[in-house]
Amino acid sequence: MSLVNGLPAHVLLVHFVVVLVPLTALALVVCAVWPAAARRMGLVLPVLALVTLASVPLTTGAGEWLEKHVRGNALIQRHAELGDGLLPWALGLFVLAAGVWWTTRRSPAQRDGARSASVIRIAAAVLSVAVAAGAVVDVYRIGDSGAKAAWQDGYSKTATGAVEGN
């Protein structure tokens, strides 16, 4: 994917990633810590994580196209390198979301009384918090580097004049 309505697709797709990764991370942590929420969300949790996972390679692919069509510099190179590291985090969110969904969809009789089930639930909660935090921090770092690459020295720190139409 290269252009959407005359704009680089990456500039538009990045907004999906910036919203979906933290949203999926939050939903995963809530569902991993609070099984009733996971049962209430049902299949929405793994589907959300799957959409998030699919959005990452689409966005990075569009970013690679854009990288070839702009004058390169160290900031753009750094942003591209960081962007390539998001896919494993998104995959982790998806795998854990599917696991949390799978373990909480069992009937109450199957859930109660099993010590191994509580150990699995605690492990899933700890892993979910760790992966969710890593994914959100990575999105922040990627976004920060992208903003610096796009806007570094690209604007005036002082106002240039009055706004037209006033």
mmCIF file of N, CA and C in Angstrom, residues 24-146:
data_model
loop_
_atom_site.group_PDB
_atom_site.id
_atom_site.type_symbol
_atom_site.label_atom_id
_atom_site.label_comp_id
_atom_site.label_asym_id
_atom_site.label_seq_id
_atom_site.Cartn_x
_atom_site.Cartn_y
_atom_site.Cartn_z
ATOM 1 N N THR A 24 -5.801 -2.650 22.799
ATOM 2 C CA THR A 24 -5.686 -4.098 22.945
ATOM 3 C C THR A 24 -4.934 -4.452 24.217
ATOM 4 N N ALA A 25 -3.869 -3.713 24.500
ATOM 5 C CA ALA A 25 -3.087 -3.960 25.713
ATOM 6 C C ALA A 25 -3.953 -3.771 26.959
ATOM 7 N N LEU A 26 -4.728 -2.694 26.989
ATOM 8 C CA LEU A 26 -5.599 -2.435 28.135
ATOM 9 C C LEU A 26 -6.665 -3.522 28.273
ATOM 10 N N ALA A 27 -7.297 -3.876 27.168
ATOM 11 C CA ALA A 27 -8.329 -4.922 27.195
ATOM 12 C C ALA A 27 -7.738 -6.251 27.655
ATOM 13 N N LEU A 28 -6.547 -6.560 27.190
ATOM 14 C CA LEU A 28 -5.893 -7.816 27.579
ATOM 15 C C LEU A 28 -5.629 -7.845 29.078
ATOM 16 N N VAL A 29 -5.071 -6.778 29.618
ATOM 17 C CA VAL A 29 -4.761 -6.747 31.051
ATOM 18 C C VAL A 29 -6.039 -6.855 31.876
ATOM 19 N N VAL A 30 -7.066 -6.107 31.496
ATOM 20 C CA VAL A 30 -8.332 -6.165 32.234
ATOM 21 C C VAL A 30 -8.890 -7.583 32.205
ATOM 22 N N CYS A 31 -8.885 -8.214 31.041
ATOM 23 C CA CYS A 31 -9.445 -9.563 30.918
ATOM 24 C C CYS A 31 -8.582 -10.614 31.610
ATOM 25 N N ALA A 32 -7.280 -10.420 31.614
ATOM 26 C CA ALA A 32 -6.387 -11.386 32.265
ATOM 27 C C ALA A 32 -6.505 -11.302 33.783
ATOM 28 N N VAL A 33 -6.712 -10.103 34.304
ATOM 29 C CA VAL A 33 -6.798 -9.898 35.743
ATOM 30 C C VAL A 33 -8.218 -10.156 36.259
ATOM 31 N N TRP A 34 -9.188 -9.900 35.426
ATOM 32 C CA TRP A 34 -10.595 -9.998 35.824
ATOM 33 C C TRP A 34 -11.314 -10.947 34.861
ATOM 34 N N PRO A 35 -11.348 -12.242 35.152
ATOM 35 C CA PRO A 35 -11.940 -13.225 34.236
ATOM 36 C C PRO A 35 -13.392 -12.943 33.864
ATOM 37 N N ALA A 36 -14.154 -12.331 34.764
ATOM 38 C CA ALA A 36 -15.550 -12.006 34.425
ATOM 39 C C ALA A 36 -15.600 -11.038 33.246
ATOM 40 N N ALA A 37 -14.651 -10.122 33.175
ATOM 41 C CA ALA A 37 -14.594 -9.187 32.042
ATOM 42 C C ALA A 37 -14.264 -9.943 30.757
ATOM 43 N N ALA A 38 -13.383 -10.916 30.865
ATOM 44 C CA ALA A 38 -13.024 -11.710 29.688
ATOM 45 C C ALA A 38 -14.227 -12.507 29.193
ATOM 46 N N ARG A 39 -14.984 -13.074 30.128
ATOM 47 C CA ARG A 39 -16.181 -13.819 29.710
ATOM 48 C C ARG A 39 -17.208 -12.885 29.086
ATOM 49 N N ARG A 40 -17.311 -11.684 29.614
ATOM 50 C CA ARG A 40 -18.268 -10.712 29.073
ATOM 51 C C ARG A 40 -17.836 -10.251 27.682
ATOM 52 N N MET A 41 -16.535 -10.023 27.501
ATOM 53 C CA MET A 41 -16.041 -9.589 26.178
ATOM 54 C C MET A 41 -16.131 -10.701 25.154
ATOM 55 N N GLY A 42 -15.969 -11.928 25.609
ATOM 56 C CA GLY A 42 -16.057 -13.067 24.712
ATOM 57 C C GLY A 42 -15.014 -13.022 23.605
ATOM 58 N N LEU A 43 -15.454 -13.264 22.410
ATOM 59 C CA LEU A 43 -14.561 -13.349 21.252
ATOM 60 C C LEU A 43 -14.008 -11.984 20.824
ATOM 61 N N VAL A 44 -14.541 -10.903 21.376
ATOM 62 C CA VAL A 44 -14.084 -9.559 20.998
ATOM 63 C C VAL A 44 -12.591 -9.392 21.298
ATOM 64 N N LEU A 45 -12.125 -9.915 22.432
ATOM 65 C CA LEU A 45 -10.721 -9.745 22.811
ATOM 66 C C LEU A 45 -9.758 -10.338 21.770
ATOM 67 N N PRO A 46 -9.866 -11.606 21.402
ATOM 68 C CA PRO A 46 -8.928 -12.112 20.398
ATOM 69 C C PRO A 46 -9.114 -11.498 19.012
ATOM 70 N N VAL A 47 -10.344 -11.114 18.670
ATOM 71 C CA VAL A 47 -10.569 -10.467 17.372
ATOM 72 C C VAL A 47 -9.912 -9.084 17.354
ATOM 73 N N LEU A 48 -10.045 -8.337 18.432
ATOM 74 C CA LEU A 48 -9.370 -7.044 18.544
ATOM 75 C C LEU A 48 -7.863 -7.215 18.424
ATOM 76 N N ALA A 49 -7.326 -8.210 19.099
ATOM 77 C CA ALA A 49 -5.887 -8.462 19.035
ATOM 78 C C ALA A 49 -5.458 -8.891 17.628
ATOM 79 N N LEU A 50 -6.306 -9.636 16.929
ATOM 80 C CA LEU A 50 -5.989 -10.048 15.560
ATOM 81 C C LEU A 50 -5.978 -8.848 14.610
ATOM 82 N N VAL A 51 -6.945 -7.960 14.761
ATOM 83 C CA VAL A 51 -6.979 -6.742 13.937
ATOM 84 C C VAL A 51 -5.743 -5.892 14.224
ATOM 85 N N THR A 52 -5.374 -5.799 15.489
ATOM 86 C CA THR A 52 -4.172 -5.059 15.873
ATOM 87 C C THR A 52 -2.941 -5.687 15.229
ATOM 88 N N LEU A 53 -2.839 -6.998 15.326
ATOM 89 C CA LEU A 53 -1.708 -7.708 14.724
ATOM 90 C C LEU A 53 -1.644 -7.466 13.225
ATOM 91 N N ALA A 54 -2.769 -7.504 12.533
ATOM 92 C CA ALA A 54 -2.796 -7.291 11.079
ATOM 93 C C ALA A 54 -2.427 -5.856 10.719
ATOM 94 N N SER A 55 -2.762 -4.903 11.576
ATOM 95 C CA SER A 55 -2.471 -3.498 11.261
ATOM 96 C C SER A 55 -0.981 -3.180 11.307
ATOM 97 N N VAL A 56 -0.223 -3.926 12.073
ATOM 98 C CA VAL A 56 1.207 -3.616 12.223
ATOM 99 C C VAL A 56 1.987 -3.847 10.926
ATOM 100 N N PRO A 57 1.921 -5.022 10.287
ATOM 101 C CA PRO A 57 2.675 -5.173 9.034
ATOM 102 C C PRO A 57 2.156 -4.291 7.902
ATOM 103 N N LEU A 58 0.854 -4.001 7.891
ATOM 104 C CA LEU A 58 0.330 -3.067 6.884
ATOM 105 C C LEU A 58 0.978 -1.691 7.051
ATOM 106 N N THR A 59 1.073 -1.243 8.302
ATOM 107 C CA THR A 59 1.634 0.074 8.579
ATOM 108 C C THR A 59 3.136 0.104 8.324
ATOM 109 N N THR A 60 3.849 -0.921 8.745
ATOM 110 C CA THR A 60 5.294 -0.936 8.506
ATOM 111 C C THR A 60 5.600 -1.090 7.021
ATOM 112 N N GLY A 61 4.789 -1.854 6.310
ATOM 113 C CA GLY A 61 4.985 -1.963 4.860
ATOM 114 C C GLY A 61 4.789 -0.628 4.168
ATOM 115 N N ALA A 62 3.749 0.094 4.577
ATOM 116 C CA ALA A 62 3.519 1.426 4.016
ATOM 117 C C ALA A 62 4.642 2.379 4.426
ATOM 118 N N GLY A 63 5.172 2.179 5.621
ATOM 119 C CA GLY A 63 6.298 2.990 6.080
ATOM 120 C C GLY A 63 7.561 2.726 5.276
ATOM 121 N N GLU A 64 7.780 1.479 4.904
ATOM 122 C CA GLU A 64 8.943 1.151 4.071
ATOM 123 C C GLU A 64 8.816 1.803 2.697
ATOM 124 N N TRP A 65 7.587 1.822 2.157
ATOM 125 C CA TRP A 65 7.374 2.509 0.883
ATOM 126 C C TRP A 65 7.697 3.992 1.043
ATOM 127 N N LEU A 66 7.187 4.608 2.108
ATOM 128 C CA LEU A 66 7.416 6.026 2.344
ATOM 129 C C LEU A 66 8.899 6.325 2.549
ATOM 130 N N GLU A 67 9.595 5.460 3.250
ATOM 131 C CA GLU A 67 11.027 5.640 3.489
ATOM 132 C C GLU A 67 11.805 5.739 2.175
ATOM 133 N N LYS A 68 11.363 4.999 1.167
ATOM 134 C CA LYS A 68 12.026 5.026 -0.143
ATOM 135 C C LYS A 68 11.685 6.276 -0.943
ATOM 136 N N HIS A 69 10.662 7.021 -0.486
ATOM 137 C CA HIS A 69 10.200 8.186 -1.235
ATOM 138 C C HIS A 69 10.443 9.511 -0.530
ATOM 139 N N VAL A 70 11.243 9.497 0.525
ATOM 140 C CA VAL A 70 11.634 10.730 1.206
ATOM 141 C C VAL A 70 13.155 10.749 1.321
ATOM 142 N N ARG A 71 13.667 11.956 1.500
ATOM 143 C CA ARG A 71 15.109 12.076 1.692
ATOM 144 C C ARG A 71 15.458 11.467 3.045
ATOM 145 N N GLY A 72 16.298 10.472 3.042
ATOM 146 C CA GLY A 72 16.637 9.757 4.261
ATOM 147 C C GLY A 72 17.576 10.534 5.163
ATOM 148 N N ASN A 73 17.444 10.287 6.448
ATOM 149 C CA ASN A 73 18.372 10.810 7.428
ATOM 150 C C ASN A 73 18.404 9.851 8.611
ATOM 151 N N ALA A 74 19.215 10.153 9.589
ATOM 152 C CA ALA A 74 19.370 9.256 10.738
ATOM 153 C C ALA A 74 18.071 9.102 11.528
ATOM 154 N N LEU A 75 17.264 10.166 11.605
ATOM 155 C CA LEU A 75 16.007 10.090 12.351
ATOM 156 C C LEU A 75 15.016 9.139 11.681
ATOM 157 N N ILE A 76 14.934 9.212 10.362
ATOM 158 C CA ILE A 76 14.034 8.311 9.634
ATOM 159 C C ILE A 76 14.526 6.874 9.755
ATOM 160 N N GLN A 77 15.819 6.686 9.665
ATOM 161 C CA GLN A 77 16.399 5.347 9.795
ATOM 162 C C GLN A 77 16.096 4.762 11.183
ATOM 163 N N ARG A 78 16.244 5.572 12.222
ATOM 164 C CA ARG A 78 15.963 5.133 13.591
ATOM 165 C C ARG A 78 14.482 4.771 13.738
ATOM 166 N N HIS A 79 13.604 5.593 13.191
ATOM 167 C CA HIS A 79 12.168 5.330 13.251
ATOM 168 C C HIS A 79 11.839 4.001 12.560
ATOM 169 N N ALA A 80 12.420 3.769 11.405
ATOM 170 C CA ALA A 80 12.173 2.523 10.669
ATOM 171 C C ALA A 80 12.672 1.311 11.458
ATOM 172 N N GLU A 81 13.835 1.440 12.073
ATOM 173 C CA GLU A 81 14.380 0.335 12.872
ATOM 174 C C GLU A 81 13.465 0.022 14.062
ATOM 175 N N LEU A 82 13.023 1.068 14.745
ATOM 176 C CA LEU A 82 12.121 0.856 15.877
ATOM 177 C C LEU A 82 10.797 0.246 15.419
ATOM 178 N N GLY A 83 10.277 0.730 14.291
ATOM 179 C CA GLY A 83 9.011 0.214 13.771
ATOM 180 C C GLY A 83 9.062 -1.269 13.468
ATOM 181 N N ASP A 84 10.208 -1.746 13.018
ATOM 182 C CA ASP A 84 10.347 -3.171 12.716
ATOM 183 C C ASP A 84 10.243 -4.047 13.963
ATOM 184 N N GLY A 85 10.417 -3.458 15.143
ATOM 185 C CA GLY A 85 10.353 -4.237 16.367
ATOM 186 C C GLY A 85 8.975 -4.372 16.982
ATOM 187 N N LEU A 86 7.956 -3.782 16.396
ATOM 188 C CA LEU A 86 6.620 -3.831 16.987
ATOM 189 C C LEU A 86 5.883 -5.145 16.717
ATOM 190 N N LEU A 87 6.172 -5.795 15.619
ATOM 191 C CA LEU A 87 5.427 -7.011 15.264
ATOM 192 C C LEU A 87 5.493 -8.098 16.351
ATOM 193 N N PRO A 88 6.647 -8.383 16.939
ATOM 194 C CA PRO A 88 6.654 -9.395 18.010
ATOM 195 C C PRO A 88 5.763 -9.018 19.200
ATOM 196 N N TRP A 89 5.704 -7.735 19.549
ATOM 197 C CA TRP A 89 4.833 -7.297 20.640
ATOM 198 C C TRP A 89 3.364 -7.517 20.261
ATOM 199 N N ALA A 90 3.007 -7.170 19.025
ATOM 200 C CA ALA A 90 1.623 -7.358 18.573
ATOM 201 C C ALA A 90 1.271 -8.843 18.529
ATOM 202 N N LEU A 91 2.221 -9.662 18.130
ATOM 203 C CA LEU A 91 2.000 -11.114 18.128
ATOM 204 C C LEU A 91 1.803 -11.616 19.550
ATOM 205 N N GLY A 92 2.604 -11.108 20.486
ATOM 206 C CA GLY A 92 2.449 -11.486 21.885
ATOM 207 C C GLY A 92 1.086 -11.098 22.430
ATOM 208 N N LEU A 93 0.614 -9.890 22.078
ATOM 209 C CA LEU A 93 -0.722 -9.471 22.497
ATOM 210 C C LEU A 93 -1.785 -10.434 21.972
ATOM 211 N N PHE A 94 -1.636 -10.830 20.701
ATOM 212 C CA PHE A 94 -2.617 -11.732 20.106
ATOM 213 C C PHE A 94 -2.601 -13.108 20.769
ATOM 214 N N VAL A 95 -1.421 -13.671 20.948
ATOM 215 C CA VAL A 95 -1.313 -15.011 21.543
ATOM 216 C C VAL A 95 -1.889 -15.014 22.960
ATOM 217 N N LEU A 96 -1.530 -13.998 23.740
ATOM 218 C CA LEU A 96 -2.054 -13.927 25.103
ATOM 219 C C LEU A 96 -3.559 -13.667 25.110
ATOM 220 N N ALA A 97 -4.051 -12.821 24.214
ATOM 221 C CA ALA A 97 -5.492 -12.563 24.141
ATOM 222 C C ALA A 97 -6.251 -13.844 23.800
ATOM 223 N N ALA A 98 -5.726 -14.604 22.858
ATOM 224 C CA ALA A 98 -6.369 -15.877 22.501
ATOM 225 C C ALA A 98 -6.317 -16.843 23.682
ATOM 226 N N GLY A 99 -5.191 -16.873 24.390
ATOM 227 C CA GLY A 99 -5.064 -17.751 25.557
ATOM 228 C C GLY A 99 -5.998 -17.353 26.690
ATOM 229 N N VAL A 100 -6.088 -16.062 26.973
ATOM 230 C CA VAL A 100 -6.988 -15.589 28.028
ATOM 231 C C VAL A 100 -8.426 -15.896 27.649
ATOM 232 N N TRP A 101 -8.775 -15.643 26.402
ATOM 233 C CA TRP A 101 -10.136 -15.961 25.944
ATOM 234 C C TRP A 101 -10.406 -17.462 26.097
ATOM 235 N N TRP A 102 -9.471 -18.284 25.677
ATOM 236 C CA TRP A 102 -9.649 -19.737 25.708
ATOM 237 C C TRP A 102 -9.819 -20.251 27.140
ATOM 238 N N THR A 103 -8.994 -19.743 28.056
ATOM 239 C CA THR A 103 -9.060 -20.251 29.427
ATOM 240 C C THR A 103 -10.281 -19.741 30.195
ATOM 241 N N THR A 104 -10.837 -18.603 29.811
ATOM 242 C CA THR A 104 -11.984 -18.072 30.549
ATOM 243 C C THR A 104 -13.316 -18.479 29.950
ATOM 244 N N ARG A 105 -13.317 -19.138 28.839
ATOM 245 C CA ARG A 105 -14.579 -19.515 28.217
ATOM 246 C C ARG A 105 -15.122 -20.838 28.738
ATOM 247 N N ARG A 106 -14.340 -21.530 29.549
ATOM 248 C CA ARG A 106 -14.800 -22.805 30.111
ATOM 249 C C ARG A 106 -15.925 -22.578 31.117
ATOM 250 N N SER A 107 -16.677 -23.606 31.383
ATOM 251 C CA SER A 107 -17.793 -23.500 32.322
ATOM 252 C C SER A 107 -17.281 -23.330 33.755
ATOM 253 N N PRO A 108 -18.101 -22.770 34.661
ATOM 254 C CA PRO A 108 -17.671 -22.582 36.051
ATOM 255 C C PRO A 108 -17.232 -23.886 36.719
ATOM 256 N N ALA A 109 -17.859 -24.993 36.397
ATOM 257 C CA ALA A 109 -17.480 -26.276 36.996
ATOM 258 C C ALA A 109 -16.059 -26.666 36.602
ATOM 259 N N GLN A 110 -15.676 -26.363 35.384
ATOM 260 C CA GLN A 110 -14.327 -26.679 34.927
ATOM 261 C C GLN A 110 -13.295 -25.747 35.543
ATOM 262 N N ARG A 111 -13.700 -24.512 35.877
ATOM 263 C CA ARG A 111 -12.766 -23.520 36.409
ATOM 264 C C ARG A 111 -12.510 -23.710 37.899
ATOM 265 N N ASP A 112 -13.514 -24.126 38.644
ATOM 266 C CA ASP A 112 -13.409 -24.187 40.100
ATOM 267 C C ASP A 112 -12.606 -25.388 40.557
ATOM 268 N N GLY A 113 -11.849 -25.166 41.624
ATOM 269 C CA GLY A 113 -11.171 -26.266 42.295
ATOM 270 C C GLY A 113 -9.859 -26.710 41.710
ATOM 271 N N ALA A 114 -9.496 -26.266 40.571
ATOM 272 C CA ALA A 114 -8.251 -26.725 39.953
ATOM 273 C C ALA A 114 -7.128 -25.755 40.291
ATOM 274 N N ARG A 115 -6.159 -26.246 41.043
ATOM 275 C CA ARG A 115 -5.019 -25.412 41.423
ATOM 276 C C ARG A 115 -4.223 -25.015 40.190
ATOM 277 N N SER A 116 -4.098 -25.932 39.257
ATOM 278 C CA SER A 116 -3.338 -25.616 38.041
ATOM 279 C C SER A 116 -4.009 -24.498 37.244
ATOM 280 N N ALA A 117 -5.333 -24.420 37.290
ATOM 281 C CA ALA A 117 -6.044 -23.361 36.571
ATOM 282 C C ALA A 117 -5.701 -22.000 37.153
ATOM 283 N N SER A 118 -5.589 -21.899 38.482
ATOM 284 C CA SER A 118 -5.246 -20.608 39.077
ATOM 285 C C SER A 118 -3.795 -20.245 38.800
ATOM 286 N N VAL A 119 -2.919 -21.226 38.746
ATOM 287 C CA VAL A 119 -1.516 -20.954 38.404
ATOM 288 C C VAL A 119 -1.428 -20.444 36.970
ATOM 289 N N ILE A 120 -2.177 -21.056 36.075
ATOM 290 C CA ILE A 120 -2.195 -20.625 34.671
ATOM 291 C C ILE A 120 -2.768 -19.217 34.563
ATOM 292 N N ARG A 121 -3.829 -18.945 35.322
ATOM 293 C CA ARG A 121 -4.443 -17.615 35.291
ATOM 294 C C ARG A 121 -3.480 -16.550 35.804
ATOM 295 N N ILE A 122 -2.769 -16.842 36.880
ATOM 296 C CA ILE A 122 -1.797 -15.885 37.425
ATOM 297 C C ILE A 122 -0.655 -15.670 36.440
ATOM 298 N N ALA A 123 -0.163 -16.746 35.853
ATOM 299 C CA ALA A 123 0.920 -16.626 34.860
ATOM 300 C C ALA A 123 0.454 -15.813 33.654
ATOM 301 N N ALA A 124 -0.769 -16.064 33.210
ATOM 302 C CA ALA A 124 -1.311 -15.307 32.066
ATOM 303 C C ALA A 124 -1.448 -13.832 32.418
ATOM 304 N N ALA A 125 -1.867 -13.534 33.649
ATOM 305 C CA ALA A 125 -2.008 -12.140 34.064
ATOM 306 C C ALA A 125 -0.650 -11.445 34.112
ATOM 307 N N VAL A 126 0.345 -12.101 34.670
ATOM 308 C CA VAL A 126 1.686 -11.508 34.752
ATOM 309 C C VAL A 126 2.263 -11.300 33.357
ATOM 310 N N LEU A 127 2.160 -12.311 32.509
ATOM 311 C CA LEU A 127 2.644 -12.180 31.128
ATOM 312 C C LEU A 127 1.891 -11.098 30.372
ATOM 313 N N SER A 128 0.589 -11.010 30.585
ATOM 314 C CA SER A 128 -0.230 -10.005 29.900
ATOM 315 C C SER A 128 0.190 -8.596 30.294
ATOM 316 N N VAL A 129 0.427 -8.378 31.581
ATOM 317 C CA VAL A 129 0.866 -7.060 32.035
ATOM 318 C C VAL A 129 2.223 -6.724 31.422
ATOM 319 N N ALA A 130 3.135 -7.697 31.408
ATOM 320 C CA ALA A 130 4.482 -7.449 30.863
ATOM 321 C C ALA A 130 4.437 -7.156 29.361
ATOM 322 N N VAL A 131 3.719 -7.964 28.608
ATOM 323 C CA VAL A 131 3.647 -7.769 27.156
ATOM 324 C C VAL A 131 2.876 -6.498 26.817
ATOM 325 N N ALA A 132 1.802 -6.235 27.546
ATOM 326 C CA ALA A 132 1.029 -5.013 27.300
ATOM 327 C C ALA A 132 1.893 -3.781 27.555
ATOM 328 N N ALA A 133 2.624 -3.778 28.651
ATOM 329 C CA ALA A 133 3.500 -2.635 28.960
ATOM 330 C C ALA A 133 4.581 -2.491 27.899
ATOM 331 N N GLY A 134 5.184 -3.594 27.497
ATOM 332 C CA GLY A 134 6.219 -3.540 26.460
ATOM 333 C C GLY A 134 5.683 -3.015 25.142
ATOM 334 N N ALA A 135 4.494 -3.458 24.774
ATOM 335 C CA ALA A 135 3.896 -3.019 23.508
ATOM 336 C C ALA A 135 3.580 -1.527 23.533
ATOM 337 N N VAL A 136 3.017 -1.047 24.640
ATOM 338 C CA VAL A 136 2.660 0.371 24.731
ATOM 339 C C VAL A 136 3.917 1.237 24.742
ATOM 340 N N VAL A 137 4.923 0.821 25.485
ATOM 341 C CA VAL A 137 6.180 1.582 25.511
ATOM 342 C C VAL A 137 6.813 1.599 24.121
ATOM 343 N N ASP A 138 6.772 0.478 23.433
ATOM 344 C CA ASP A 138 7.351 0.416 22.089
ATOM 345 C C ASP A 138 6.599 1.338 21.123
ATOM 346 N N VAL A 139 5.273 1.356 21.197
ATOM 347 C CA VAL A 139 4.490 2.253 20.342
ATOM 348 C C VAL A 139 4.855 3.705 20.645
ATOM 349 N N TYR A 140 5.014 4.021 21.916
ATOM 350 C CA TYR A 140 5.406 5.384 22.284
ATOM 351 C C TYR A 140 6.771 5.735 21.681
ATOM 352 N N ARG A 141 7.738 4.853 21.834
ATOM 353 C CA ARG A 141 9.089 5.115 21.316
ATOM 354 C C ARG A 141 9.078 5.271 19.794
ATOM 355 N N ILE A 142 8.321 4.406 19.113
ATOM 356 C CA ILE A 142 8.230 4.480 17.660
ATOM 357 C C ILE A 142 7.560 5.792 17.244
ATOM 358 N N GLY A 143 6.464 6.125 17.899
ATOM 359 C CA GLY A 143 5.756 7.359 17.576
ATOM 360 C C GLY A 143 6.593 8.591 17.838
ATOM 361 N N ASP A 144 7.313 8.599 18.943
ATOM 362 C CA ASP A 144 8.180 9.728 19.268
ATOM 363 C C ASP A 144 9.269 9.887 18.209
ATOM 364 N N SER A 145 9.870 8.780 17.803
ATOM 365 C CA SER A 145 10.918 8.863 16.784
ATOM 366 C C SER A 145 10.342 9.285 15.435
ATOM 367 N N GLY A 146 9.127 8.852 15.123
ATOM 368 C CA GLY A 146 8.483 9.256 13.871
ATOM 369 C C GLY A 146 8.139 10.730 13.860
#
